[in-house]
Structure formats: structure tokens, C-alpha cells
Tab-separated table of C-alpha atoms in Angstrom:
chain	number	residue	atom	x	y	z
A	136	GLU	CA	-12.342	31.119	-6.590
A	137	THR	CA	-12.430	27.365	-6.543
A	138	GLY	CA	-12.518	24.737	-3.834
A	139	VAL	CA	-12.640	25.797	-0.197
A	140	THR	CA	-11.326	29.151	0.864
A	141	GLN	CA	-10.653	30.467	4.368
A	142	THR	CA	-9.954	33.982	5.653
A	143	PRO	CA	-7.924	35.231	7.323
A	144	ARG	CA	-4.969	32.906	6.798
A	145	HIS	CA	-3.263	34.189	9.950
A	146	LEU	CA	-4.763	35.770	13.039
A	147	VAL	CA	-3.247	37.012	16.248
A	148	MET	CA	-5.674	37.975	19.001
A	149	GLY	CA	-5.640	38.788	22.657
A	150	MET	CA	-7.692	36.835	25.165
A	151	THR	CA	-10.276	39.604	25.430
A	152	ASN	CA	-10.784	40.085	21.703
A	153	LYS	CA	-13.650	38.962	19.544
A	154	LYS	CA	-12.863	37.783	16.045
A	155	SER	CA	-14.426	35.579	13.364
A	156	LEU	CA	-13.047	33.025	10.920
A	157	LYS	CA	-14.720	32.676	7.558
A	158	CYS	CA	-14.995	29.680	5.267
A	159	GLU	CA	-16.533	29.503	1.803
A	160	GLN	CA	-16.903	26.466	-0.407
A	161	HIS	CA	-17.417	26.645	-4.185
A	162	LEU	CA	-18.002	22.940	-4.705
A	163	GLY	CA	-21.799	22.770	-4.370
A	164	HIS	CA	-21.508	20.646	-1.255
A	165	ASN	CA	-24.167	20.480	1.463
A	166	ALA	CA	-22.086	19.684	4.534
A	167	MET	CA	-19.395	21.794	6.187
A	168	TYR	CA	-17.025	21.150	9.053
A	169	TRP	CA	-14.674	22.935	11.449
A	170	TYR	CA	-11.551	21.141	12.627
A	171	LYS	CA	-8.775	22.110	15.006
A	172	GLN	CA	-5.229	20.937	14.461
A	173	SER	CA	-2.829	21.410	17.322
A	174	ALA	CA	0.856	20.553	17.153
A	175	LYS	CA	1.587	16.792	17.305
A	176	LYS	CA	-2.134	15.955	17.542
A	177	PRO	CA	-4.655	14.510	15.115
A	178	LEU	CA	-7.194	16.730	13.484
A	179	GLU	CA	-10.016	17.230	15.969
A	180	LEU	CA	-13.554	17.616	14.629
A	181	MET	CA	-15.310	20.575	16.244
A	182	PHE	CA	-18.588	21.162	14.433
A	183	VAL	CA	-20.579	19.665	11.593
A	184	TYR	CA	-23.287	21.374	9.563
A	185	ASN	CA	-25.570	19.521	7.182
A	186	PHE	CA	-27.869	21.613	5.029
A	187	LYS	CA	-27.167	24.600	7.318
A	188	GLU	CA	-28.225	22.655	10.391
A	189	GLN	CA	-25.687	21.856	13.084
A	190	THR	CA	-25.582	18.100	13.456
A	191	GLU	CA	-22.534	17.741	15.641
A	192	ASN	CA	-20.882	19.699	18.399
A	193	ASN	CA	-17.930	17.737	19.618
A	194	SER	CA	-17.932	19.072	23.217
A	195	VAL	CA	-16.438	22.352	22.059
A	196	PRO	CA	-16.239	25.135	24.690
A	197	SER	CA	-18.791	27.918	24.245
A	198	ARG	CA	-16.048	30.458	23.530
A	199	PHE	CA	-16.200	28.968	19.988
A	200	SER	CA	-19.501	29.785	18.285
A	201	PRO	CA	-20.212	28.480	14.770
A	202	GLU	CA	-22.619	30.003	12.268
A	203	CYS	CA	-23.758	28.581	8.929
A	204	PRO	CA	-26.015	31.051	7.111
A	205	ASN	CA	-26.155	28.910	3.941
A	206	SER	CA	-24.629	25.768	2.504
A	207	SER	CA	-21.691	27.683	1.047
A	208	HIS	CA	-20.587	29.734	4.047
A	209	LEU	CA	-19.392	28.797	7.509
A	210	PHE	CA	-18.133	31.083	10.272
A	211	LEU	CA	-16.412	30.452	13.567
A	212	HIS	CA	-16.893	33.281	16.054
A	213	LEU	CA	-14.205	33.513	18.719
A	214	HIS	CA	-14.362	35.309	22.067
A	215	THR	CA	-12.347	35.248	25.292
A	216	LEU	CA	-10.039	32.564	23.969
A	217	GLN	CA	-7.189	30.973	25.918
A	218	PRO	CA	-3.563	30.592	24.805
A	219	GLU	CA	-4.119	26.826	24.468
A	220	ASP	CA	-6.638	27.593	21.724
A	221	SER	CA	-3.734	28.577	19.474
A	222	ALA	CA	-3.855	26.150	16.564
A	223	LEU	CA	-4.575	25.708	12.884
A	224	TYR	CA	-8.316	25.859	12.242
A	225	LEU	CA	-9.412	24.013	9.155
A	226	CYS	CA	-12.717	24.146	7.342
A	227	ALA	CA	-13.888	21.310	5.120
A	228	SER	CA	-16.923	20.460	2.980
A	229	SER	CA	-18.428	17.307	1.542
A	230	GLN	CA	-21.445	16.112	-0.349
A	231	ALA	CA	-23.338	14.341	2.439
A	232	GLY	CA	-25.913	11.674	1.806
A	233	THR	CA	-24.511	10.312	-1.449
A	234	GLY	CA	-22.270	7.737	0.206
A	235	GLY	CA	-19.132	9.718	-0.497
A	236	HIS	CA	-16.832	10.155	2.481
A	237	GLU	CA	-14.281	12.502	1.017
A	238	GLN	CA	-13.989	15.888	2.609
A	239	TYR	CA	-12.307	18.782	0.919
A	240	PHE	CA	-10.284	21.149	3.063
A	241	GLY	CA	-9.449	24.813	2.960
A	242	PRO	CA	-5.914	26.089	3.634
A	243	GLY	CA	-6.665	26.830	7.274
A	244	THR	CA	-6.355	29.830	9.577
A	245	ARG	CA	-3.298	29.889	11.812
A	246	LEU	CA	-4.594	31.335	15.093
A	247	THR	CA	-2.327	32.654	17.843
A	248	VAL	CA	-3.863	33.734	21.147
A	249	THR	CA	-1.653	36.020	23.203
B	178	ASP	CA	-7.951	6.845	23.240
B	179	GLN	CA	-6.788	7.144	19.663
B	180	GLN	CA	-8.797	5.072	17.274
B	181	VAL	CA	-6.543	5.712	14.284
B	182	LYS	CA	-2.870	5.391	14.900
B	183	GLN	CA	0.125	6.341	12.784
B	184	ASN	CA	2.907	5.196	15.031
B	185	SER	CA	5.858	6.323	12.988
B	186	PRO	CA	6.118	10.113	12.980
B	187	SER	CA	8.448	10.287	9.985
B	188	LEU	CA	9.827	8.334	7.042
B	189	SER	CA	12.722	9.131	4.702
B	190	VAL	CA	13.190	7.345	1.368
B	191	GLN	CA	15.361	7.710	-1.713
B	192	GLU	CA	13.788	9.115	-4.878
B	193	GLY	CA	12.612	6.251	-7.122
B	194	ARG	CA	12.179	3.825	-4.258
B	195	ILE	CA	8.967	2.664	-2.634
B	196	SER	CA	7.441	4.577	0.305
B	197	ILE	CA	5.252	2.552	2.643
B	198	LEU	CA	3.166	4.481	5.147
B	199	ASN	CA	1.344	2.479	7.785
B	200	CYS	CA	-1.846	3.048	9.738
B	201	ASP	CA	-3.582	0.971	12.414
B	202	TYR	CA	-7.093	1.321	13.796
B	203	THR	CA	-8.923	-0.016	16.769
B	204	ASN	CA	-12.596	0.563	15.953
B	205	SER	CA	-13.914	-2.503	14.136
B	206	MET	CA	-16.916	-0.421	12.982
B	207	PHE	CA	-14.780	1.598	10.586
B	208	ASP	CA	-15.731	0.655	7.031
B	209	TYR	CA	-14.093	3.349	4.913
B	210	PHE	CA	-10.548	4.594	4.974
B	211	LEU	CA	-8.860	7.589	3.372
B	212	TRP	CA	-5.410	9.035	2.946
B	213	TYR	CA	-4.783	12.759	2.870
B	214	LYS	CA	-1.632	14.617	1.973
B	215	LYS	CA	-0.718	17.971	3.478
B	216	TYR	CA	1.912	20.465	2.420
B	217	PRO	CA	2.988	23.263	4.780
B	218	ALA	CA	0.629	26.275	4.752
B	219	GLU	CA	-2.019	24.278	2.894
B	220	GLY	CA	-5.026	22.220	3.954
B	221	PRO	CA	-5.068	18.428	3.666
B	222	THR	CA	-5.748	17.167	0.148
B	223	PHE	CA	-7.644	13.926	-0.482
B	224	LEU	CA	-5.358	11.336	-2.030
B	225	ILE	CA	-6.945	7.898	-2.174
B	226	SER	CA	-9.542	5.842	-0.317
B	227	ILE	CA	-10.656	2.261	0.161
B	228	SER	CA	-13.873	0.616	1.261
B	229	SER	CA	-13.808	-2.295	3.692
B	230	ILE	CA	-15.249	-4.558	1.004
B	231	LYS	CA	-11.951	-4.321	-0.852
B	232	ASP	CA	-8.396	-5.126	0.149
B	233	LYS	CA	-6.619	-3.021	-2.449
B	234	ASN	CA	-7.195	0.189	-4.374
B	235	GLU	CA	-4.746	1.626	-6.880
B	236	ASP	CA	-4.486	5.038	-8.474
B	237	GLY	CA	-1.371	5.699	-10.485
B	238	ARG	CA	1.667	5.619	-8.231
B	239	PHE	CA	-0.497	5.270	-5.131
B	240	THR	CA	-1.899	1.999	-3.776
B	241	VAL	CA	-3.713	1.466	-0.516
B	242	PHE	CA	-3.905	-1.984	1.051
B	243	LEU	CA	-6.370	-2.951	3.734
B	244	ASN	CA	-6.004	-5.892	6.129
B	245	LYS	CA	-9.264	-5.992	8.081
B	246	SER	CA	-8.255	-8.893	10.297
B	247	ALA	CA	-5.182	-6.996	11.456
B	248	LYS	CA	-7.005	-3.643	11.468
B	249	HIS	CA	-4.144	-2.286	9.398
B	250	LEU	CA	-3.827	-0.300	6.215
B	251	SER	CA	-0.884	0.958	4.313
B	252	LEU	CA	-0.216	3.453	1.523
B	253	HIS	CA	2.410	2.538	-1.053
B	254	ILE	CA	3.951	5.175	-3.251
B	255	VAL	CA	6.078	3.900	-6.087
B	256	PRO	CA	8.231	5.349	-7.448
B	257	SER	CA	8.636	8.045	-4.825
B	258	GLN	CA	9.300	11.569	-6.026
B	259	PRO	CA	10.636	14.626	-4.171
B	260	GLY	CA	7.250	16.294	-4.667
B	261	ASP	CA	5.699	13.558	-2.519
B	262	SER	CA	7.452	15.046	0.519
B	263	ALA	CA	4.553	16.053	2.784
B	264	VAL	CA	2.591	15.013	5.864
B	265	TYR	CA	0.277	12.055	5.190
B	266	PHE	CA	-2.835	11.550	7.334
B	267	CYS	CA	-4.818	8.336	7.591
B	268	ALA	CA	-8.543	8.758	8.284
B	269	ALA	CA	-11.456	6.395	8.843
B	270	SER	CA	-15.226	6.593	9.031
B	271	ALA	CA	-17.928	4.277	10.365
B	272	PRO	CA	-21.484	3.652	9.133
B	273	GLY	CA	-24.269	5.264	11.050
B	274	ALA	CA	-22.378	8.541	11.187
B	275	GLY	CA	-25.494	10.185	9.878
B	276	ALA	CA	-25.667	11.890	6.543
B	277	ASN	CA	-22.250	13.316	7.076
B	278	SER	CA	-18.951	11.587	6.683
B	279	LYS	CA	-17.511	11.914	10.190
B	280	LEU	CA	-13.787	11.212	9.832
B	281	THR	CA	-11.376	10.171	12.555
B	282	PHE	CA	-7.803	11.142	11.744
B	283	GLY	CA	-4.398	9.861	12.777
B	284	LYS	CA	-1.589	12.191	13.843
B	285	GLY	CA	0.091	12.029	10.482
B	286	ILE	CA	3.485	10.923	9.204
B	287	THR	CA	6.050	13.190	7.606
B	288	LEU	CA	7.472	11.686	4.433
B	289	SER	CA	10.761	13.039	3.050
B	290	VAL	CA	11.888	11.861	-0.380
B	291	ARG	CA	15.610	12.457	-0.923
B	292	PRO	CA	16.711	13.344	-4.472
């Protein structure tokens, strides 16, 4: 595998379910990000991890819980979601601290909350 | 309040012609700008970037122009090809965002290149 991978690619869940999204980067980067993309809206930054430490939580509701066990893996744990949480969830990585700003994205997980 | 604006939701051009995609920003602290391209069912792919110390950056068929006084940047694609049909996102970052590159994105513009 190369680049940034995300699983599952599609997920349908009820409001009472608990599920997790997984992201893995194979680029040797040290920063990872979760974004939400809703229809007709810009990408919204949710969480930032730098060297496994969470450095940003962009006022995300607690029903979204991130986990970063190491620099290569990032999870987003979901519980008691609302229908308005249906969106494309994108993971990205970058090499922080070297002045580079480019982030590399995975293909996303299309989440539908019923 | 949107700090990065892509006011035109779509653009259609003929193959071989120039595509010009525009982006405006309001935060004068932004000092680095990026363009991403996104195909359906894929994540955004980094395309080209420009630092605020420059006013132009070119990479093959892609050129980004930055006008700091107008807080405006544009992406030129010439010649346009059908494979360029995608959604293009403009993004910006500011210094002091910590060790991470915190990007602010526009809504995107859908480019269609007609054969």
C-alpha cells in the first residue's frame, strides 16, 4: 500500500450504533488530520495530531472521538451520531515542522447516518 | 465567515483552451496557498502551491498567480484536457499555525473540459 488509505470506504450506521473509521499513512509523515466534507461546504478540519499528540480539536462534538496510537495510524470512533453527521470523512497526513504545507489525503469514508 | 472563497461553483471550457480558476481570501495573515484537485470517489490530490513571497509559480500546464494586494489567486491550466475535469479546491495557511500546516479550504469549483 502506498499513500494514505482509509477503511471502510462506505459506512451506513444507525444513530445508536458505534463504529470506527481507520486511516493509515505510508509516507513517513508525523502529522495526521481528520476532515469532514459536507455537500456544498468547504472541507472542515476536525482534529490534528502531531507526533501522536492531539494539537487541535476544532469544536467537534464528543460523539466523535479520535485516537492516534502511532504516527502512521489514526482512528475516528463514532457513537450516537445524528443524520446531519452524514458526510465524507477525509484523513490526511503531512510532514510537520519542515516548513512544508502540503497535506496528502486518503480517498475518504462516505458515512450515512440513518 | 468564509476566509477562502471560490465564488464560481462551476466552469466549462473547450479542450485545448485555457481554464482560469479564481480564489479570493480575506485573512491577510495567509502566507501560503495551495490548489487541490479532486475526482469523484477519491480524496483531494495536491496540485500546486505558492508562497506569498512570490507572485507566480509554474509547473507544466499549471500556473498559479498570486495578487496579494487584491487578496486573489488564480490557477491557469493550459491547454486544458478532458482529464482535467474535476473539482478544484483552493486552500491557504497562515504562519503561527504551530508545527502543523493548518489549511483553510474554499468550497471548490467544478471544472468540465469539453472534448
